[in-house]
Coordinates of C-alpha atoms (C1' of nucleotides) in Angstrom, one line a residue:
Chain A
M1 CA -0.5 -0.5 -10.1
S2 CA 1.7 0.3 -13.0
I3 CA 1.9 3.1 -15.5
R4 CA 0.1 0.7 -17.9
H5 CA -3.2 1.5 -16.4
A6 CA -2.6 5.2 -16.2
I7 CA -1.8 5.2 -19.9
L8 CA -4.9 3.3 -20.7
G9 CA -6.8 5.8 -18.6
F10 CA -5.5 8.8 -20.6
L11 CA -6.2 6.9 -23.9
S12 CA -9.8 6.3 -22.8
W13 CA -10.1 10.0 -22.7
K14 CA -8.7 10.7 -26.2
P15 CA -6.1 9.3 -28.6
L16 CA -2.6 10.6 -27.8
T17 CA 1.0 10.2 -28.9
G18 CA 3.8 8.9 -26.7
Y19 CA 5.2 12.4 -26.5
E20 CA 1.9 13.8 -25.3
L21 CA 1.5 11.1 -22.7
K22 CA 5.0 11.8 -21.4
K23 CA 4.1 15.5 -20.9
R24 CA 0.9 14.6 -19.1
F25 CA 2.8 12.5 -16.7
S26 CA 5.6 14.9 -16.0
D27 CA 3.1 17.8 -15.7
A28 CA 0.7 16.0 -13.3
L29 CA 1.0 16.6 -9.6
S30 CA -0.7 13.4 -8.7
F31 CA 0.7 10.7 -10.9
H32 CA 4.0 9.7 -9.5
W33 CA 5.6 8.5 -12.7
S34 CA 8.4 10.6 -14.1
G35 CA 7.1 10.1 -17.7
N36 CA 10.5 9.0 -19.0
N37 CA 10.9 7.7 -22.5
N38 CA 11.6 4.1 -21.7
Q39 CA 8.5 3.8 -19.6
V40 CA 6.1 5.5 -21.9
Y41 CA 7.3 4.3 -25.3
G42 CA 8.0 0.8 -24.0
T43 CA 4.6 0.4 -22.4
L44 CA 2.9 1.7 -25.6
L45 CA 4.8 -0.9 -27.7
A46 CA 3.6 -3.6 -25.3
L47 CA 0.1 -2.4 -25.2
H48 CA 0.0 -2.4 -29.0
R49 CA 1.5 -5.9 -29.2
E50 CA -1.2 -7.1 -26.9
G51 CA -4.0 -5.4 -28.8
A52 CA -5.0 -2.9 -26.1
V53 CA -4.3 0.0 -28.4
T54 CA -4.1 0.7 -32.2
V55 CA -1.6 3.1 -33.8
E56 CA -2.0 5.6 -36.6
V57 CA 1.3 6.9 -38.0
I58 CA 0.9 10.5 -39.2
A59 CA 3.8 11.6 -41.3
Q60 CA 5.0 15.2 -40.9
E61 CA 7.2 17.3 -43.1
K62 CA 10.6 17.9 -41.4
L63 CA 9.5 16.4 -38.0
P64 CA 9.5 12.7 -37.1
A65 CA 6.1 11.0 -37.7
R66 CA 3.6 11.2 -34.9
K67 CA 2.3 7.9 -33.7
V68 CA -1.2 8.4 -32.4
Y69 CA -2.4 5.6 -30.1
T70 CA -6.1 4.8 -29.7
I71 CA -7.5 2.5 -27.1
T72 CA -9.4 -0.6 -28.3
E73 CA -12.3 -2.3 -26.6
S74 CA -10.0 -4.9 -25.2
G75 CA -7.9 -2.1 -23.7
L76 CA -11.0 -0.4 -22.3
G77 CA -12.0 -3.7 -20.8
E78 CA -8.6 -4.1 -19.1
L79 CA -9.0 -0.6 -17.7
Q80 CA -12.5 -1.3 -16.3
T81 CA -11.4 -4.6 -14.8
W82 CA -8.6 -2.8 -13.0
L83 CA -10.9 -0.1 -11.8
A84 CA -13.2 -2.7 -10.3
S85 CA -10.3 -4.6 -8.6
E86 CA -9.3 -4.0 -5.0
P87 CA -7.4 -0.8 -4.4
E88 CA -4.0 -0.8 -2.6
L89 CA -2.6 1.2 0.3
P90 CA -0.6 4.3 -0.7
V91 CA 3.1 3.8 -0.5
V92 CA 5.0 6.8 0.9
K93 CA 8.8 6.9 0.5
S94 CA 9.9 9.5 2.9
D95 CA 13.6 10.2 2.6
F96 CA 13.1 12.8 5.3
A97 CA 11.5 10.4 7.8
S98 CA 14.4 8.0 7.3
R99 CA 16.9 10.8 8.0
L100 CA 15.0 12.0 11.0
A101 CA 15.1 8.5 12.5
W102 CA 18.9 9.0 12.9
A103 CA 19.0 12.7 13.5
G104 CA 19.9 11.9 17.1
L105 CA 23.5 11.5 15.7
L106 CA 23.6 15.1 14.7
G107 CA 24.4 18.1 16.9
E108 CA 21.7 20.7 17.5
G109 CA 22.9 23.0 14.8
E110 CA 23.1 20.3 12.1
Y111 CA 19.7 19.1 13.1
R112 CA 18.2 22.6 12.7
K113 CA 19.9 22.9 9.4
M114 CA 18.3 19.6 8.3
L115 CA 14.9 20.8 9.3
D116 CA 15.4 24.1 7.6
S117 CA 16.6 22.7 4.3
Y118 CA 13.6 20.3 4.1
A119 CA 11.2 23.2 4.9
E120 CA 12.8 25.2 2.2
L121 CA 12.5 22.3 -0.3
L122 CA 8.8 21.9 0.6
D123 CA 8.1 25.6 0.3
A124 CA 9.6 25.7 -3.1
H125 CA 7.7 22.6 -4.2
I126 CA 4.4 23.9 -2.9
L127 CA 4.9 27.1 -4.7
M128 CA 5.6 25.3 -7.9
C129 CA 2.5 23.1 -7.5
G130 CA 0.4 26.1 -7.0
E131 CA 1.6 27.7 -10.1
R132 CA 1.1 24.6 -12.1
L133 CA -2.5 24.4 -10.9
K134 CA -3.1 28.0 -11.8
R135 CA -1.8 27.4 -15.3
G136 CA -4.0 24.4 -15.5
S137 CA -3.3 22.0 -18.4
E138 CA -6.1 20.3 -20.2
K139 CA -7.8 17.6 -18.1
P140 CA -10.4 14.9 -18.7
D141 CA -13.9 16.3 -17.9
R142 CA -16.4 14.0 -19.6
S143 CA -18.8 14.4 -16.7
E144 CA -19.2 16.6 -13.7
R145 CA -18.0 13.9 -11.5
E146 CA -14.8 13.4 -13.5
A147 CA -13.9 17.1 -13.6
G148 CA -14.6 17.3 -9.8
L149 CA -12.4 14.3 -9.1
W150 CA -9.4 15.7 -11.0
Y151 CA -9.8 18.8 -9.0
A152 CA -10.1 16.9 -5.8
I153 CA -7.1 14.7 -6.5
E154 CA -4.9 17.7 -7.2
E155 CA -6.1 19.5 -4.1
H156 CA -5.4 16.4 -2.0
T157 CA -1.9 16.1 -3.3
L158 CA -1.2 19.6 -2.5
A159 CA -2.7 19.2 1.0
L160 CA -0.3 16.4 1.7
Y161 CA 2.7 18.6 1.0
R162 CA 1.2 21.3 3.1
A163 CA 0.7 18.9 6.0
E164 CA 4.3 17.8 5.7
R165 CA 5.4 21.4 5.8
A166 CA 3.3 22.1 8.9
W167 CA 4.9 19.0 10.6
V168 CA 8.4 20.3 9.9
G169 CA 7.3 23.6 11.4
E170 CA 6.2 21.8 14.6
L171 CA 9.5 19.9 14.8
T172 CA 11.3 23.2 14.5
D173 CA 9.3 24.7 17.3
T174 CA 10.0 21.7 19.5
A175 CA 13.7 21.9 18.7
R176 CA 13.7 25.6 19.6
A177 CA 11.9 25.0 22.9
G178 CA 14.2 22.1 23.8
S179 CA 17.5 23.9 23.1
D180 CA 16.3 27.0 25.0
A181 CA 15.9 24.7 28.0
S182 CA 19.3 23.0 27.6
P183 CA 21.4 24.9 25.1
E184 CA 24.6 22.9 25.3
F185 CA 25.9 21.1 22.2
R186 CA 25.6 17.3 22.6
R187 CA 26.5 14.7 20.1
T188 CA 25.5 11.2 20.9
W189 CA 27.7 8.3 19.9
P190 CA 26.8 4.7 19.5
E191 CA 27.5 2.9 22.8
H192 CA 29.3 0.1 21.1
L193 CA 31.8 2.4 19.4
E194 CA 34.8 4.1 20.9
K195 CA 34.2 7.8 21.1
G196 CA 36.7 10.1 19.4
G197 CA 37.6 8.0 16.3
F198 CA 35.7 9.5 13.4
Q199 CA 35.1 13.2 13.7
P200 CA 33.4 14.7 10.7
Chain B
M1 CA 17.7 7.2 -0.3
S2 CA 18.2 3.5 -0.2
I3 CA 17.9 0.8 2.4
R4 CA 21.6 1.0 2.8
H5 CA 21.4 4.2 4.9
A6 CA 18.6 2.8 7.0
I7 CA 20.7 -0.3 7.7
L8 CA 23.6 1.8 8.7
G9 CA 21.3 3.8 10.9
F10 CA 20.1 0.7 12.8
L11 CA 23.7 -0.6 13.1
S12 CA 24.8 2.8 14.5
W13 CA 22.4 2.0 17.3
K14 CA 23.6 -1.5 18.1
P15 CA 25.1 -4.6 16.3
L16 CA 22.4 -6.7 14.7
T17 CA 22.0 -9.7 12.5
G18 CA 20.4 -9.8 9.1
Y19 CA 17.4 -11.5 10.5
E20 CA 16.9 -8.9 13.2
L21 CA 17.2 -6.1 10.7
K22 CA 14.6 -7.7 8.5
K23 CA 12.2 -7.8 11.4
R24 CA 12.8 -4.2 12.2
F25 CA 12.0 -3.2 8.6
S26 CA 8.8 -5.3 8.4
D27 CA 7.7 -4.1 11.8
A28 CA 8.3 -0.4 11.3
L29 CA 5.4 1.8 10.2
S30 CA 7.6 4.5 8.8
F31 CA 10.3 2.6 6.8
H32 CA 8.8 1.7 3.5
W33 CA 11.1 -1.2 2.8
S34 CA 9.5 -4.6 3.0
G35 CA 12.6 -6.1 4.6
N36 CA 12.9 -9.0 2.2
N37 CA 15.9 -11.3 2.2
N38 CA 17.6 -10.2 -0.9
Q39 CA 17.5 -6.6 0.1
V40 CA 18.8 -7.0 3.6
Y41 CA 21.3 -9.9 3.2
G42 CA 22.5 -8.5 -0.1
T43 CA 23.1 -5.0 1.3
L44 CA 24.9 -6.4 4.3
L45 CA 27.2 -8.3 2.1
A46 CA 28.0 -5.2 0.1
L47 CA 28.4 -3.1 3.2
H48 CA 30.9 -5.7 4.5
R49 CA 32.8 -5.9 1.2
E50 CA 33.2 -2.1 1.4
G51 CA 34.3 -2.0 5.0
A52 CA 31.3 -0.2 6.4
V53 CA 30.6 -3.0 8.7
T54 CA 32.4 -6.0 10.3
V55 CA 30.9 -9.4 11.0
E56 CA 31.2 -11.8 13.9
V57 CA 29.9 -15.3 13.3
I58 CA 28.4 -16.8 16.3
A59 CA 27.9 -20.6 16.0
Q60 CA 24.8 -22.0 17.6
E61 CA 24.0 -25.6 18.4
K62 CA 21.3 -26.9 16.0
L63 CA 20.4 -23.5 14.5
P64 CA 22.3 -21.7 11.6
A65 CA 25.1 -19.5 12.8
R66 CA 24.2 -15.9 13.6
K67 CA 26.1 -13.3 11.7
V68 CA 26.3 -10.2 13.9
Y69 CA 27.1 -7.0 12.0
T70 CA 28.8 -4.1 13.6
I71 CA 29.2 -0.6 12.1
T72 CA 32.7 0.6 11.5
E73 CA 34.0 4.2 11.7
S74 CA 33.9 4.4 7.9
G75 CA 30.3 3.2 8.0
L76 CA 29.4 5.8 10.6
G77 CA 31.1 8.4 8.4
E78 CA 29.0 7.4 5.5
L79 CA 25.9 7.7 7.6
Q80 CA 26.8 11.1 8.9
T81 CA 27.6 12.3 5.4
W82 CA 24.2 11.2 4.2
L83 CA 22.5 12.9 7.1
A84 CA 24.2 16.1 6.3
S85 CA 23.2 15.9 2.6
E86 CA 20.2 17.6 1.0
P87 CA 16.9 15.8 1.8
E88 CA 14.5 14.8 -1.0
L89 CA 10.8 15.3 -1.5
P90 CA 8.6 12.5 -0.3
V91 CA 7.3 10.2 -3.1
V92 CA 3.7 9.1 -2.7
K93 CA 2.5 6.3 -4.9
S94 CA -1.2 6.4 -4.6
D95 CA -2.9 3.5 -6.4
F96 CA -6.2 5.0 -5.2
A97 CA -5.6 8.4 -6.8
S98 CA -4.7 6.8 -10.1
R99 CA -8.0 4.9 -10.0
L100 CA -10.0 7.9 -8.9
A101 CA -8.7 9.8 -12.0
W102 CA -10.6 7.4 -14.2
A103 CA -13.5 6.7 -11.9
G104 CA -15.7 8.7 -14.2
L105 CA -15.9 5.6 -16.3
L106 CA -17.7 3.8 -13.5
G107 CA -21.4 3.9 -12.7
E108 CA -22.5 5.4 -9.4
G109 CA -22.8 2.1 -7.7
E110 CA -19.3 0.9 -8.8
Y111 CA -17.8 4.2 -7.8
R112 CA -19.4 4.0 -4.3
K113 CA -18.1 0.4 -4.0
M114 CA -14.6 1.6 -4.9
L115 CA -14.7 4.3 -2.2
D116 CA -16.1 1.9 0.4
S117 CA -13.5 -0.8 -0.2
Y118 CA -10.6 1.7 0.0
A119 CA -12.1 3.1 3.2
E120 CA -12.3 -0.4 4.6
L121 CA -8.7 -1.1 3.7
L122 CA -7.6 2.1 5.4
D123 CA -9.6 1.4 8.5
A124 CA -8.1 -2.0 8.8
H125 CA -4.6 -0.6 8.3
I126 CA -5.0 2.2 10.8
L127 CA -6.3 -0.3 13.4
M128 CA -3.2 -2.5 12.7
C129 CA -0.9 0.4 13.0
G130 CA -2.4 1.4 16.3
E131 CA -1.9 -2.1 17.7
R132 CA 1.6 -2.2 16.5
L133 CA 2.3 1.1 18.2
K134 CA 0.8 -0.1 21.5
R135 CA 2.8 -3.3 21.4
G136 CA 5.8 -1.0 20.8
S137 CA 9.0 -2.8 19.7
E138 CA 12.4 -1.8 21.0
K139 CA 13.5 1.5 19.5
P140 CA 16.6 3.6 19.5
D141 CA 16.5 6.1 22.4
R142 CA 20.1 7.2 23.0
S143 CA 18.9 10.7 23.8
E144 CA 15.7 12.5 24.6
R145 CA 15.6 13.9 21.1
E146 CA 16.1 10.5 19.5
A147 CA 13.3 8.9 21.5
G148 CA 11.0 11.9 20.8
L149 CA 11.7 11.8 17.1
W150 CA 10.9 8.1 16.7
Y151 CA 7.6 8.8 18.4
A152 CA 7.0 11.8 16.2
I153 CA 7.7 9.9 13.0
E154 CA 5.3 7.1 13.9
E155 CA 2.6 9.5 14.8
H156 CA 3.1 11.4 11.6
T157 CA 2.9 8.2 9.6
L158 CA -0.4 7.3 11.2
A159 CA -1.7 10.9 10.8
L160 CA -1.1 10.5 7.0
Y161 CA -3.3 7.4 6.9
R162 CA -5.9 9.1 8.9
A163 CA -5.9 12.1 6.6
E164 CA -6.4 9.8 3.7
R165 CA -9.3 8.1 5.5
A166 CA -10.9 11.5 6.1
W167 CA -10.5 12.4 2.5
V168 CA -12.3 9.3 1.4
G169 CA -15.1 10.2 3.8
E170 CA -15.5 13.5 2.2
L171 CA -15.6 12.0 -1.3
T172 CA -18.3 9.6 -0.1
D173 CA -20.3 12.5 1.3
T174 CA -20.0 14.4 -2.0
A175 CA -21.0 11.3 -4.0
R176 CA -24.0 10.9 -1.7
A177 CA -25.1 14.5 -2.1
G178 CA -24.6 14.4 -5.9
S179 CA -26.6 11.2 -6.5
D180 CA -29.4 12.5 -4.3
A181 CA -29.7 15.4 -6.6
S182 CA -29.6 13.4 -9.9
P183 CA -30.0 9.7 -9.0
E184 CA -30.0 8.2 -12.5
F185 CA -27.4 5.7 -13.6
R186 CA -25.0 7.3 -16.0
R187 CA -21.9 5.7 -17.6
T188 CA -19.7 7.9 -19.6
W189 CA -18.0 6.5 -22.6
P190 CA -14.9 7.9 -24.4
E191 CA -16.1 10.1 -27.2
H192 CA -13.8 8.5 -29.7
L193 CA -15.3 5.0 -29.2
E194 CA -18.5 3.5 -30.4
K195 CA -20.9 3.1 -27.6
G196 CA -22.3 -0.4 -27.0
G197 CA -19.3 -2.5 -28.0
F198 CA -17.7 -3.6 -24.8
Q199 CA -20.1 -4.0 -21.9
P200 CA -18.6 -5.5 -18.8
Chain C
dC1 C1' 0.6 -32.1 14.3
dA2 C1' 0.6 -27.7 12.2
dA3 C1' 2.1 -23.0 12.4
dA4 C1' 5.2 -19.6 13.6
dG5 C1' 9.8 -18.3 14.6
dC6 C1' 14.9 -18.7 14.0
dA7 C1' 18.5 -18.2 10.5
dT8 C1' 20.8 -18.1 6.2
dG9 C1' 21.0 -17.4 1.4
dT10 C1' 19.8 -17.5 -4.3
dA11 C1' 17.2 -16.8 -8.8
dA12 C1' 14.3 -14.6 -11.8
dG13 C1' 12.1 -10.7 -12.9
dC14 C1' 9.5 -6.1 -12.8
dA15 C1' 9.3 -1.1 -12.6
dG16 C1' 11.5 2.7 -12.9
dT17 C1' 15.8 5.8 -13.5
dT18 C1' 19.5 8.3 -16.0
dA19 C1' 21.8 8.9 -19.9
dC20 C1' 22.6 8.2 -24.8
dA21 C1' 21.3 9.0 -29.8
dT22 C1' 19.2 12.0 -33.6
dG23 C1' 17.6 16.1 -35.6
dA24 C1' 14.5 20.0 -37.2
dT25 C1' 11.8 24.2 -35.5
dT26 C1' 10.7 28.0 -32.7
dG27 C1' 11.3 31.4 -29.3
dT28 C1' 14.5 34.6 -26.2
Chain D
dA1 C1' 23.8 31.8 -29.8
dC2 C1' 21.3 29.1 -26.7
dA3 C1' 17.5 26.9 -24.9
dA4 C1' 13.1 24.9 -25.3
dT5 C1' 9.8 22.2 -27.9
dC6 C1' 8.6 18.6 -31.0
dA7 C1' 9.3 13.6 -31.7
dT8 C1' 11.0 9.0 -31.7
dG9 C1' 13.7 5.3 -29.6
dT10 C1' 17.7 2.3 -27.0
dA11 C1' 21.2 0.8 -23.3
dA12 C1' 22.8 0.2 -18.9
dC13 C1' 21.6 0.3 -14.3
dT14 C1' 19.3 0.5 -9.5
dG15 C1' 16.1 -0.8 -6.3
dC16 C1' 13.0 -3.7 -5.0
dT17 C1' 9.7 -7.8 -5.2
dT18 C1' 8.2 -12.7 -5.2
dA19 C1' 9.3 -17.1 -4.9
dC20 C1' 12.6 -20.8 -4.2
dA21 C1' 15.8 -23.6 -1.1
dT22 C1' 17.0 -25.6 3.5
dG23 C1' 16.1 -27.2 8.1
dC24 C1' 15.8 -27.0 13.2
dT25 C1' 12.9 -25.4 17.4
dT26 C1' 9.2 -23.7 20.0
dT27 C1' 4.4 -22.7 20.8
dG28 C1' -0.6 -23.5 20.3

DNA sequence: CAAAGCATGTAAGCAGTTACATGATTGT
DNA sequence: ACAATCATGTAACTGCTTACATGCTTTG
């Protein structure tokens, strides 16, 4: 799965410029690509070289020319072939899970702080997502099913963040319960290291 | 977040060889790194060059020498500094969501097939995860909290796949309900393309 | 006798990131 | 006056992937 297919997807909906594609990627909740220049303009160039899209250059007074890309039948064929191929498992890169794995090295207070700052980050992100959804940019809706799917995908993306938030809440509750039972500060050091050397 | 911190994490637990680290990454449910050679051996080399770890070469009869890496205080410092830094949002790369966004281009039958094959993939993966958890490889448990966290992380990872599976189930139900209402085959073509050119 | 495990490493390459480069127009 | 939007592109870099390269030992 690369941005190539996602770009072909957008172009199957309507002709767009690189700039417009970039915006769609950075506005979307559910496409994980940042929509940076190199990625979009570069892929568009490759797509054109390979005959998957055509370009129409529309000169503008005072602003750089717009290059409007249109999908070709060959491009549409590639998109359909991809859609019919075997899907892949989702890949989740969780910085937080990686940290949590070693959070035993932290004291109670530092651990709580870690949970809190992640909860805060998630809350902010969830809020932002909600606002973006309310504003609601233009989406493909060539059929009932398509419109429904775009809605479903966005809801599902949000649901994932909410599940993550709920999990952090549970961890916080557990931490609270645990330290109420044994409130002393305890920092665990690796057994194979001398204690007392590095003290942050 | 890079594999560097995860390696330091494992080494904070106990000295390990590159080979052992590789296995831990490919066995883990919740670390997203594949644990390929270049990544692990390369990072270890860099870590050593920078003084974050030390090496002890243990010659073996008939097998290549084992290089056992031990974390230094500087390495432990780097790990703690990272743990105290701001966490990042999880990044989800969902091939399936990207496909779903353009599934309006598919006919009912192809769409159902797509849902089914993803459901199958998830089922297989969930089963495999369950077995891996039952087998249960050796995990850090220097404190109650650490042991509990490793358990919590693995459960949470599995929960995510299960939520994904439930979602696909819902989409399938919706699709069934929809096509019962209007069972005709309908393929939607991009408005800006002539209909009838490319027919897969 | 083949496959899996032990054990190290290198080469080539893809996908994606940040930052650089330019410059007019519109809104606060 | 400053920031955002419109609009294109390039350079340098990071992180990660697959495949290559070697070769012995244990298990099925």
